[in-house]
Short mmCIF file of C-alpha atoms in Angstrom, two decimals:
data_model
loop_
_atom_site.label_atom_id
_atom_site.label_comp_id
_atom_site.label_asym_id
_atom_site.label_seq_id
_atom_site.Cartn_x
_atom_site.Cartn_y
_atom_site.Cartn_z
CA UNK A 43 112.29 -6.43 199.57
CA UNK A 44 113.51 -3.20 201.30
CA UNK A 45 116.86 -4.00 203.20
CA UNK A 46 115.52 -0.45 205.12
CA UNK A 47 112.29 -0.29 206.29
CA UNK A 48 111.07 3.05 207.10
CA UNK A 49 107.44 3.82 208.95
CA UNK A 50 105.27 5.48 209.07
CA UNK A 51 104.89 5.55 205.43
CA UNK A 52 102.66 8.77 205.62
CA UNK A 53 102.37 11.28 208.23
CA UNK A 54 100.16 14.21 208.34
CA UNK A 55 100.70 16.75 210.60
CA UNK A 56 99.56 20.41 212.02
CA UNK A 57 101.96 23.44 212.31
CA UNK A 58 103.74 22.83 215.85
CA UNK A 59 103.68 19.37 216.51
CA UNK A 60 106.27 17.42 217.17
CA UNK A 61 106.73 14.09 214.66
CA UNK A 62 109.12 11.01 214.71
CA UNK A 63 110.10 8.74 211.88
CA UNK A 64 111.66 5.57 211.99
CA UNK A 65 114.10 3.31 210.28
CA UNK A 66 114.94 -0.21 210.50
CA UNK A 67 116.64 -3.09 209.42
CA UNK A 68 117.87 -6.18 210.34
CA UNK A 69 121.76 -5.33 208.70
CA UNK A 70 124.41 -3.57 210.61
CA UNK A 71 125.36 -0.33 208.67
CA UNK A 72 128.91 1.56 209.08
CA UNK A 73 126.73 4.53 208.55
CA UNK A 74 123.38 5.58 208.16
CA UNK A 75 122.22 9.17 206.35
CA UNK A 76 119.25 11.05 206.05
CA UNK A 77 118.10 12.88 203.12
CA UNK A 78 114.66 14.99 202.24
CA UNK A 79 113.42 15.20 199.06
CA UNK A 80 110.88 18.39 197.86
CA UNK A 81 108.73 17.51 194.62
CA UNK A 82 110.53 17.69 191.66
CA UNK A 83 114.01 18.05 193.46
CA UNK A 84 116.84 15.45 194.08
CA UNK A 85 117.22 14.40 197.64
CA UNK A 86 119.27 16.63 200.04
CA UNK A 87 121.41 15.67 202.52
CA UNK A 88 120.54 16.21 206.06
CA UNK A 89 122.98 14.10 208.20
CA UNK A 90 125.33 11.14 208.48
CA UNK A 91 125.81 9.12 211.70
CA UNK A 92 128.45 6.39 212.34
CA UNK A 93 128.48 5.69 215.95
CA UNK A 94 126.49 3.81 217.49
CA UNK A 95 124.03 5.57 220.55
CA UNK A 96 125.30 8.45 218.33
CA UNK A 97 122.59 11.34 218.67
CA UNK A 98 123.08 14.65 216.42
CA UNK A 99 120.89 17.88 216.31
CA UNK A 100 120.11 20.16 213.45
CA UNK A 101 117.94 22.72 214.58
CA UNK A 102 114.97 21.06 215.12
CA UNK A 103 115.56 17.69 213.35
CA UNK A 104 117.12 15.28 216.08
CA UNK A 105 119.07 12.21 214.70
CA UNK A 106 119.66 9.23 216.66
CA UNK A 107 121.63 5.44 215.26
CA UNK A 108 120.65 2.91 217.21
CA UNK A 109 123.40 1.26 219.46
CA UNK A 110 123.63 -1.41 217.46
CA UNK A 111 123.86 0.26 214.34
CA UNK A 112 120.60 -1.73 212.61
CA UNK A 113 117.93 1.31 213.04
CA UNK A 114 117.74 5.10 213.37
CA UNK A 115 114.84 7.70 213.99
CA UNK A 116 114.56 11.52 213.31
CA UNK A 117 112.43 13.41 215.49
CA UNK A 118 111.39 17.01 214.10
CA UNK A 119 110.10 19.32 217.09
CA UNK A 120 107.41 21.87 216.88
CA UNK A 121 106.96 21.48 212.75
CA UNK A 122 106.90 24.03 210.17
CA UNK A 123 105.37 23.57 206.74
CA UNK A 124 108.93 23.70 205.59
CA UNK A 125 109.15 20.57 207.04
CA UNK A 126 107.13 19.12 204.13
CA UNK A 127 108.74 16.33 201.88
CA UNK A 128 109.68 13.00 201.40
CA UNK A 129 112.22 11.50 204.44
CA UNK A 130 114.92 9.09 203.11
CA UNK A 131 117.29 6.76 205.32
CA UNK A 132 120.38 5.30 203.54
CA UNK A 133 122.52 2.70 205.19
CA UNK A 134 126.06 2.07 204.15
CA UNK A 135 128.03 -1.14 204.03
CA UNK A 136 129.62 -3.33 201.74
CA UNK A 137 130.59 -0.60 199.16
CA UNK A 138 126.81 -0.12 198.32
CA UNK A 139 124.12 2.39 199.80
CA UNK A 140 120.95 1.11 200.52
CA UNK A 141 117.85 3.41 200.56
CA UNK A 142 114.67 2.86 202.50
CA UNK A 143 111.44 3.35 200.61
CA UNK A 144 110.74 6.87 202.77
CA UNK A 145 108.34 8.63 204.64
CA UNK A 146 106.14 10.97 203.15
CA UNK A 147 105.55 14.32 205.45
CA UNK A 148 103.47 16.69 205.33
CA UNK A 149 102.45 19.85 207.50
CA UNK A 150 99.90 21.89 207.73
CA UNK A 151 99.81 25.54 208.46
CA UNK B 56 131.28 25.20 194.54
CA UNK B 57 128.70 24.21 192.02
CA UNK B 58 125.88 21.28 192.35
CA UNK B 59 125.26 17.96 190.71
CA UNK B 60 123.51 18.98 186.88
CA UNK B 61 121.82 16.50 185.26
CA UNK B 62 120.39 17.19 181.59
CA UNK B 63 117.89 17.22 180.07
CA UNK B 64 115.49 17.84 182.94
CA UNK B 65 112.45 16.40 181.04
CA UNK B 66 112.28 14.22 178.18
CA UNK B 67 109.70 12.27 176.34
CA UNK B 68 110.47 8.76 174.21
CA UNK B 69 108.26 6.59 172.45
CA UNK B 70 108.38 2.53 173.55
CA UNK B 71 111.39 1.01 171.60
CA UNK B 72 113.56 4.42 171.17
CA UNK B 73 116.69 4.38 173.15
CA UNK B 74 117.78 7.50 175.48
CA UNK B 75 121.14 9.03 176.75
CA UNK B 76 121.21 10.82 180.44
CA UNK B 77 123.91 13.07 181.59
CA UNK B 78 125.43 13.99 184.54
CA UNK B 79 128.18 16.43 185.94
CA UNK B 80 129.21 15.61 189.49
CA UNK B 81 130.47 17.97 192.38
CA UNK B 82 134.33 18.90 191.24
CA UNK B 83 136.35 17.24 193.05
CA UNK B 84 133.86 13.90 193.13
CA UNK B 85 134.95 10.78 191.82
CA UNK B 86 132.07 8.42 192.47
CA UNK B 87 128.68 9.16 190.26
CA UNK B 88 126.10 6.70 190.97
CA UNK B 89 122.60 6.16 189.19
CA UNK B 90 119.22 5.51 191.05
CA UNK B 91 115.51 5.32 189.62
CA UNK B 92 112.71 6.73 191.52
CA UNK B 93 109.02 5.99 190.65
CA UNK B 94 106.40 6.20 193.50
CA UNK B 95 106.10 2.22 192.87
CA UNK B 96 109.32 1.25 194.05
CA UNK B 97 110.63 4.47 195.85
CA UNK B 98 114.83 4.81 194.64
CA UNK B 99 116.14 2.07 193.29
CA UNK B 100 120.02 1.83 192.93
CA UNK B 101 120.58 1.50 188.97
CA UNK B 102 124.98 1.73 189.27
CA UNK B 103 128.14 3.09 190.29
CA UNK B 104 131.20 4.59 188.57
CA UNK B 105 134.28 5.37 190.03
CA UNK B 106 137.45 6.30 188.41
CA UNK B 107 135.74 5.05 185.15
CA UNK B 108 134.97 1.84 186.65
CA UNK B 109 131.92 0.55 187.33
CA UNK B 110 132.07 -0.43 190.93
CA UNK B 111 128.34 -1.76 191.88
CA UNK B 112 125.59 -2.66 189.79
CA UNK B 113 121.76 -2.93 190.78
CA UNK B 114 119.39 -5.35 189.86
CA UNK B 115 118.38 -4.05 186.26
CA UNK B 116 118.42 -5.18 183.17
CA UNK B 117 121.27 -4.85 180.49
CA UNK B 118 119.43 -2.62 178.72
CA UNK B 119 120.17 0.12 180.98
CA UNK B 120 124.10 0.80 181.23
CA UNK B 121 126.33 3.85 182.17
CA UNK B 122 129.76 4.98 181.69
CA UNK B 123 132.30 7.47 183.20
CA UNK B 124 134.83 9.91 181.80
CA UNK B 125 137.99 10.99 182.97
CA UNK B 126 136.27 14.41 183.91
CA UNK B 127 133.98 12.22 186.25
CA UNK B 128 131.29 13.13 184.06
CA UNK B 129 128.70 10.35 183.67
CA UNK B 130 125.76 8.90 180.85
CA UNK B 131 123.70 6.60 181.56
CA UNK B 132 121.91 5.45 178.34
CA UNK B 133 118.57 2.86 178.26
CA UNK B 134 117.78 0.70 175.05
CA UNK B 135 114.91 -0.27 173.63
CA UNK B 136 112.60 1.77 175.96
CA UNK B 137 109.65 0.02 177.73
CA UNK B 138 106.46 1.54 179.36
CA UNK B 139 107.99 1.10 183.01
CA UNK B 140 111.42 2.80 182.58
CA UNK B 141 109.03 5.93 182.83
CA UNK B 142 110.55 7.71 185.87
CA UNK B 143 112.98 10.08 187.75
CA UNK B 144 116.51 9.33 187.08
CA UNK B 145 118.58 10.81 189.84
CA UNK B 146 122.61 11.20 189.60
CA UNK B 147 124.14 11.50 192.62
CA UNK B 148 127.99 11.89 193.34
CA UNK B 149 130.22 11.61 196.00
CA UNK B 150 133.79 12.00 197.29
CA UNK B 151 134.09 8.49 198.22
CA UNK B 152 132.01 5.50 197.26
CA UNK B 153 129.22 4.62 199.76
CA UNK B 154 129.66 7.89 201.13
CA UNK B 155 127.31 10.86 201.12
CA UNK B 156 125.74 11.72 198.42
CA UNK B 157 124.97 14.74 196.44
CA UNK B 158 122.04 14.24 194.27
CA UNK B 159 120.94 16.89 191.21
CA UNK B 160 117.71 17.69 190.43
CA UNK B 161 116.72 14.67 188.27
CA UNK B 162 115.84 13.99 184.62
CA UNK B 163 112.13 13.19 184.16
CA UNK B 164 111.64 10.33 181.23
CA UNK B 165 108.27 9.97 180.09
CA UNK B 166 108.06 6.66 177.95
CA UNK B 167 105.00 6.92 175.56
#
């Protein structure tokens, strides 16, 4: 059983359209990250968050941790292929980090 | 500063043949911690070191275990290999544990 639950688990998309991913659990998390993860690469890092209501912007990934500090989502505006990979939440608590089976992205040119 | 390195990248066992991964974390990075990936079960958290201790262990069996130098360096080794242990094995390390984590590019084990 997946203490984070991520959906969709697959998401096709065209070049340009906007896209939202979601994670949730029913644990509170002193922090929550997201990674990406290209084929044959280790995840990468994209962001931490440890407030809750806490919203943070890379470019045109948007990160929000719900007030309550048991969910998240990442919104990606106007999508480039380069968007492509494999999303990963992580929550943090209890001196372990939990990862969320992912969401599998893909756009299309 | 350099990345996480993991060797090998790719290595191929036969059932019953034990294996020995190795990692070099961040400098600086005390905490190395082990996951599995297979497209099963997604990343599965295997253990973590810090300081030389184990810290946290994940629900595997005994036949996988790990170990940290004073360097922070980290093996993870896996006896008596089995079908299923075919998968990515991911070292990740961090300044802090439970904090973000740097991951290197992953050691493929193919169990034959």
């Amino acid at each position: 059983t997946q203490l984070l639950e991520q959906s969709p688990q697959f998401l096709s998309i065209q070049e340009g359209e906007n896209l939202t991913v979601y994670c949730n659990s029913s644990s509170v998390f002193s922090s929550l990250q997201w990674y990406r993860q290209e084929p044959g690469e280790g995840p990468v890092l994209l962001v931490t968050v440890v407030t809750g209501g806490e919203v943070k912007k890379l470019k045109r990934l948007t990160f929000q941790f719900g007030d309550a500090r048991k969910d998240s989502s990442l919104h990606i505006t106007a999508a480039q292929p380069g968007d492509t990979g494999l999303y990963l939440c992580a929550g943090g608590s209890d001196y372990k980090l939990s990862f969320g089976a992912g969401t599998t992205v893909t756009v299309r040119a | 500063k350099a990345g996480v390195t993991q060797t090998p990248r790719y290595l191929i066992k036969t059932r019953g043949q034990q294996v020995t991964l190795s990692c070099s974390p961040i400098s600086g990075h005390r905490s190395v911690s082990w996951y599995q990936q297979t497209p099963g079960q997604g990343l599965q958290f295997l253990f973590e070191y810090f300081s030389e201790t184990q810290r946290n262990k994940g629900n595997f069996p005994g036949r996988f275990s790990g170990r940290q130098f004073s360097n922070s360096r980290s093996e993870m080794n896996v006896s008596t290999l089995e079908l299923g242990d075919s998968a990515l094995y991911l070292c990740a390390s961090s300044l802090l544990t439970k904090r973000e984590q740097y991951f290197g590019p992953g050691t493929r084990l193919t169990v034959t």
